Coordinates of C-alpha atoms in Angstrom, one line a residue:
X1 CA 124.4 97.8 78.9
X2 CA 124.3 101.4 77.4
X3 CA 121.1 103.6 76.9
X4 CA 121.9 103.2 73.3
X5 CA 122.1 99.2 73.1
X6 CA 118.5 99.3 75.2
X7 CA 117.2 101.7 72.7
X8 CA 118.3 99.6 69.5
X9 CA 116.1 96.7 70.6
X10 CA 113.2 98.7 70.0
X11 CA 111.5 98.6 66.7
X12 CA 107.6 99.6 65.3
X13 CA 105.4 97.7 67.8
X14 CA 106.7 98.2 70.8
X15 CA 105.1 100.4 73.9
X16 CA 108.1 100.6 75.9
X17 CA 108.1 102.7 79.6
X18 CA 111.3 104.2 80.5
X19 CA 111.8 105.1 83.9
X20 CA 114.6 106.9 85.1
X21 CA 115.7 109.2 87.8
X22 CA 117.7 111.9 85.7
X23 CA 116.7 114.1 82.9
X24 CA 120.0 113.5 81.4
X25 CA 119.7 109.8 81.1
X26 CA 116.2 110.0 79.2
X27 CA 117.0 113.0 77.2
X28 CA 119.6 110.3 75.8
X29 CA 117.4 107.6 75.5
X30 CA 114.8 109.2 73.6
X31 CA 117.3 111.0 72.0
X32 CA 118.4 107.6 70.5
X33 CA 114.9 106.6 70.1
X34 CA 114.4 109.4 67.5
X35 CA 117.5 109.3 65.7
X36 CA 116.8 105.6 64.7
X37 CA 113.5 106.8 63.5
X38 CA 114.1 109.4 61.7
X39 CA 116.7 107.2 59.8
X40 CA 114.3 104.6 59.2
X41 CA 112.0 107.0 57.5
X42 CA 109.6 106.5 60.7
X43 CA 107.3 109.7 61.3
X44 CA 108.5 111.0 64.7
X45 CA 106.8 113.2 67.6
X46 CA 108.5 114.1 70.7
X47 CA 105.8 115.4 73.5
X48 CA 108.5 117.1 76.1
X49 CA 107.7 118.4 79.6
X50 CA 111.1 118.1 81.4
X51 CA 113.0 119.4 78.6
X52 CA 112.1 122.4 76.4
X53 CA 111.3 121.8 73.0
X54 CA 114.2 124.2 72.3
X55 CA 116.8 121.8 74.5
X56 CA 115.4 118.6 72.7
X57 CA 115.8 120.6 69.4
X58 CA 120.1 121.4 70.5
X59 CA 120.3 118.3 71.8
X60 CA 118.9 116.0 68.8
X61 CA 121.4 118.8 66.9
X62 CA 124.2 117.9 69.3
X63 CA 123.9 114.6 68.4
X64 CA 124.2 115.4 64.7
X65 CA 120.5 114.7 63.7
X66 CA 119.2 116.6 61.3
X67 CA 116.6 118.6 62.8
X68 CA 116.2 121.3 60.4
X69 CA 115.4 119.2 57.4
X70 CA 113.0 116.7 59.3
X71 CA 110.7 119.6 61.0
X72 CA 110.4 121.4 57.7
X73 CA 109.3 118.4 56.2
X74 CA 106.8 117.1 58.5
X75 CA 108.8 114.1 59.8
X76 CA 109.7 115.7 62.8
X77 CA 107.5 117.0 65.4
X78 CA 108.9 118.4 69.0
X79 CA 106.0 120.1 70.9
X80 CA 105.2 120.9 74.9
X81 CA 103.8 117.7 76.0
X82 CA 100.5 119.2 77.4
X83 CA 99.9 119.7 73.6
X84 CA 99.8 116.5 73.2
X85 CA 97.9 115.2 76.0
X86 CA 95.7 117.9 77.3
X87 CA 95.0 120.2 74.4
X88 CA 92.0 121.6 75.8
X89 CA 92.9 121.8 79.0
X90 CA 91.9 118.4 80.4
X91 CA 92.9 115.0 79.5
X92 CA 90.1 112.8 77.9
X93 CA 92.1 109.3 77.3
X94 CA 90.1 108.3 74.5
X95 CA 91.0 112.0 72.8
X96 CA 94.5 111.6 72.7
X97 CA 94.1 108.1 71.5
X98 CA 91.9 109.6 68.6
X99 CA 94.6 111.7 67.5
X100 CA 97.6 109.3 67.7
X101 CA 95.4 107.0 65.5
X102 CA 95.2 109.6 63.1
X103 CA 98.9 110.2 63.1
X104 CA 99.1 106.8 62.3
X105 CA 97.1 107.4 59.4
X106 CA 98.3 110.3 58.0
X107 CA 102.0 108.7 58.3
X108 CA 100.7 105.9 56.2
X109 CA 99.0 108.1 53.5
X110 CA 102.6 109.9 53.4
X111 CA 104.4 106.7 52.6
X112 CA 105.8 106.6 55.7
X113 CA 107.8 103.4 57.2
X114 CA 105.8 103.7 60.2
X115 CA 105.3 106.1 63.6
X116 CA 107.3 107.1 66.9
X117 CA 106.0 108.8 69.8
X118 CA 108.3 110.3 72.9
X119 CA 105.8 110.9 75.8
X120 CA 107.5 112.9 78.7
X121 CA 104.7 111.7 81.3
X122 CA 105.8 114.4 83.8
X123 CA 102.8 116.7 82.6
X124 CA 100.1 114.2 84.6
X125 CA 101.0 114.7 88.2
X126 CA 101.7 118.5 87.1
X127 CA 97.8 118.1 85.7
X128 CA 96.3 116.2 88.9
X129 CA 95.1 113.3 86.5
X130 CA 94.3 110.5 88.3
X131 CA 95.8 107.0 88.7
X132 CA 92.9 105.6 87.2
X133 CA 92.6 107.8 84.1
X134 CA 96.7 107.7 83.6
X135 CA 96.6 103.8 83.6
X136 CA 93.4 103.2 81.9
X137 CA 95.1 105.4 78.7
X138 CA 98.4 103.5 78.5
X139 CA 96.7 100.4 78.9
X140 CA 94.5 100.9 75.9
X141 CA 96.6 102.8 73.7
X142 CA 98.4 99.1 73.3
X143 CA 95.8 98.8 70.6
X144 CA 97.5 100.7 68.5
X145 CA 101.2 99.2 68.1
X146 CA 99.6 95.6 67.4
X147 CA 99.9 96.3 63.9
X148 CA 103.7 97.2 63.6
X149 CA 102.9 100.4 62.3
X150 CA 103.9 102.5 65.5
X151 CA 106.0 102.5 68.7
X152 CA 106.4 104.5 71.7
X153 CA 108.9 105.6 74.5
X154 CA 107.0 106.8 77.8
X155 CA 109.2 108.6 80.3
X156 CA 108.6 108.3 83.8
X157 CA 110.5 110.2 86.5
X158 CA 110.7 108.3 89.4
X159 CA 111.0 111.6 91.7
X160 CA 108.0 112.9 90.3
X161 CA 105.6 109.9 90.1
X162 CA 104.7 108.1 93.9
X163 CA 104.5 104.1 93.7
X164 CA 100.7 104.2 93.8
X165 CA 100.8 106.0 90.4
X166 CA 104.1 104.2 88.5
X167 CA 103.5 100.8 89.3
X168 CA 100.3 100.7 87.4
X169 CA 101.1 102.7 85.1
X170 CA 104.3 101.1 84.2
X171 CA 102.3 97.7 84.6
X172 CA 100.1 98.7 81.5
X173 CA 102.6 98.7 79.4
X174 CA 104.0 95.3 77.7
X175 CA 108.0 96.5 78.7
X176 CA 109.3 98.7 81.2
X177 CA 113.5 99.2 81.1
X178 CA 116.0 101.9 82.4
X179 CA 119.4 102.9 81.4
X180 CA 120.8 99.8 83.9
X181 CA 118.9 97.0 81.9
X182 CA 121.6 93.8 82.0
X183 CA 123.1 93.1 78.3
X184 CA 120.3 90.4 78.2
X185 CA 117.5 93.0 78.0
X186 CA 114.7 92.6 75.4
X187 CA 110.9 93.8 75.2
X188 CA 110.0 91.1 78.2
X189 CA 106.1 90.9 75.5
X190 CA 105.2 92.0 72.2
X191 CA 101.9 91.0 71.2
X192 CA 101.2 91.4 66.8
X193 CA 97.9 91.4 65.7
X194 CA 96.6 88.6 63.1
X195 CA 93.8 88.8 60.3
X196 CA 93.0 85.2 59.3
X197 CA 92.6 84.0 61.9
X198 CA 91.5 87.3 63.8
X199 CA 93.6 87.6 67.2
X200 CA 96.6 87.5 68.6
X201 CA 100.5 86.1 68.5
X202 CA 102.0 86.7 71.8
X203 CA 105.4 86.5 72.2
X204 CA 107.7 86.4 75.4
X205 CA 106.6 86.5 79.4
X206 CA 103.8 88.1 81.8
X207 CA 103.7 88.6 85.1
X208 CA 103.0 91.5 87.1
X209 CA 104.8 93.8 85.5
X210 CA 102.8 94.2 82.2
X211 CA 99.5 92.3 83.6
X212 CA 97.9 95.2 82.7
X213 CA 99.1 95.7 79.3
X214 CA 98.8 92.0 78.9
X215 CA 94.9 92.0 80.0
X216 CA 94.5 95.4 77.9
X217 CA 95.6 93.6 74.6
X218 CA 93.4 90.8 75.6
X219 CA 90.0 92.9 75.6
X220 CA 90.8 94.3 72.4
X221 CA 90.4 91.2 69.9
X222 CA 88.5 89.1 72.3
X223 CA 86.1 91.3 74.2
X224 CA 82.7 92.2 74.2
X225 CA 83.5 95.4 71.2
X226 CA 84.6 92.7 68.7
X227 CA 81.6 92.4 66.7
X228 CA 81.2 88.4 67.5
X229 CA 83.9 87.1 65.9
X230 CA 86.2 84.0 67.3
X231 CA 89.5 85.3 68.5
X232 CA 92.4 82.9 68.0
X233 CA 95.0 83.4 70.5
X234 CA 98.4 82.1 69.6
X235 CA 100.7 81.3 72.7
X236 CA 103.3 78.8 71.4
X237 CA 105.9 81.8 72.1
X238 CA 104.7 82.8 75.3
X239 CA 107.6 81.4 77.3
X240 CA 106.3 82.2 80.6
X241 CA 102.8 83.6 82.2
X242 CA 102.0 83.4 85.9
X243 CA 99.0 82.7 87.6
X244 CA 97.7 86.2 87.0
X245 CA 98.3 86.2 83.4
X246 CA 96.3 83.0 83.1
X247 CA 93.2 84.2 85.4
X248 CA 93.9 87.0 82.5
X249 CA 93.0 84.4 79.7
X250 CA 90.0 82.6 81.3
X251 CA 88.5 86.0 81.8
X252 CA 88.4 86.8 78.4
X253 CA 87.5 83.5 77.7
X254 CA 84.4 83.2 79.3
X255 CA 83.3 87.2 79.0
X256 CA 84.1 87.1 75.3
X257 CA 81.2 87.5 72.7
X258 CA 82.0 84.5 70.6
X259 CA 84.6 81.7 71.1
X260 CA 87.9 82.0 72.2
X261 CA 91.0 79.4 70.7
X262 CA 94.3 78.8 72.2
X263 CA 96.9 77.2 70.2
X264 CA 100.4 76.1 71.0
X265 CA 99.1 76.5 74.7
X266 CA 102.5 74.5 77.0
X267 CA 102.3 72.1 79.4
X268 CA 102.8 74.7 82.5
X269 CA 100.2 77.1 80.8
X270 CA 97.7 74.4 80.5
X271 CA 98.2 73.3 84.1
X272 CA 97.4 77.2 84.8
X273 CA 94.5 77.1 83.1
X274 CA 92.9 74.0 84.6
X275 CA 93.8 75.5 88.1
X276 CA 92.0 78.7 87.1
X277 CA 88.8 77.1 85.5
X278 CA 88.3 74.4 88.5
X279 CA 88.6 77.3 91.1
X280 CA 86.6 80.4 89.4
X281 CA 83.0 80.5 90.7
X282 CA 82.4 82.1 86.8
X283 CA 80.7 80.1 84.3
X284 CA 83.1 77.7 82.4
X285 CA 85.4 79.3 79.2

């Protein structure tokens, strides 16, 4: 399967980690990943640290986008990606959160169909940030694609980042791919925010892959910050979630502020659940 078929699968909602051991192959990726934007009308930032700004510019040129018109217009935005992430010389998580949110926003006052975001990752081991801070930032910016409003493409270079540091990090997000995906690649979870009821309609698998994206999601309608209010969690398209996805759900089940509902919970998921429960020495959900 091509960079280019990967890339298509992606739409407003996803929070997608690309790893890859070659500038080449993510330059294309994200590459693709903008051009789709841009033609959807999609606000687009690019946040570079391999590639110059100037080399993403000839290349997104190359490929017969039409840089010129979208930068002077505001749709397009290619900048240094320490810019992005560590404006004022350190990296505050919550910070750059802040100011996608308001890109979010502003795209929304402009009309725009939504919000894509290129993060060239390369910039935190160049920084020093920790492992901590680096997966505690892409575990809770999954907050902000529950709406469909926004997606995002974080690059990781496998050369650059040690195991300790990209298995985390690639963990907090709901998909990880690379340019030799199989033909039967999808987002493995997407997770869309509902309003009545409040919560959550999860779609696809977990395991240890995106545990931490999957827990991060979790906390966000169901934890203690949300103001009381019963969470409905709907898991009738959750094909598959191991045993760490389900501790995952029992947590947030018994920590949450006010009740927690499953519905469309299967057969396998339930038997998860009751294993959980009967062995936590936690209060019951």
């Amino acid at each position: 399967m091509t960079a280019s078929a990967v890339v298509d699968q992606l739409h407003l909602g996803d929070h997608v980690c690309w790893v890859d051991d070659d500038e080449t192959g993510s330059l294309h990726a994200a590459g693709r990943f903008v051009a789709s934007g841009l033609r959807l009308g999609h606000k687009v930032v690019w946040f570079t640290d391999g590639v110059s700004p100037a080399a993403v510019r000839a290349h997104l040129d190359g490929a017969g986008v039409p840089t010129e018109a979208a930068l002077a217009g505001g749709q397009l935005r290619i900048a240094p990606a320490v810019e992005g992430y560590a404006a004022g010389g350190r990296f505050t998580p919550d910070e750059v959160i802040g100011n996608l949110t308001t890109e979010i926003l502003r795209a929304r006052r402009e009309d725009r169909a939504g919000v894509r975001v290129v993060g060239d990752m390369g910039w935190a081991i160049r920084q020093g940030v920790s492992v901590a801070d680096l997966v505690r930032y892409e575990a809770e910016v999954n907050r902000l694609f529950l709406d469909g409003e926004a997606a995002a493409m974080c690059l990781y270079d496998r050369r650059l980042f040690p195991a300790e540091y990209l298995l985390p990090a690639t963990a907090a997000h709901p998909a990880t791919v690379g340019r030799n995906a199989g033909r039967a690649w999808a987002p493995m979870l997407r997770a869309y925010r509902t309003r009545e009821p409040h919560g959550l309609r999860l779609v696809g698998e977990v395991d240890q892959s995106n545990r931490g994206a999957f827990a991060a999601m979790l906390e966000h309608v169901a934890g203690p910050g949300t103001n009381q209010r019963t969470a409905v969690l709907d898991v009738s398209e959750l094909r598959f979630a191991d045993v760490g996805a389900a501790s995952a759900l029992a947590r947030v089940r018994r920590n949450a502020p006010s009740e927690v509902r499953l519905v469309g919970c299967r057969p396998a998921l339930t038997r998860l659940l009751d294993l959980v429960d009967g062995t936590d020495p936690g209060p019951p959900a």
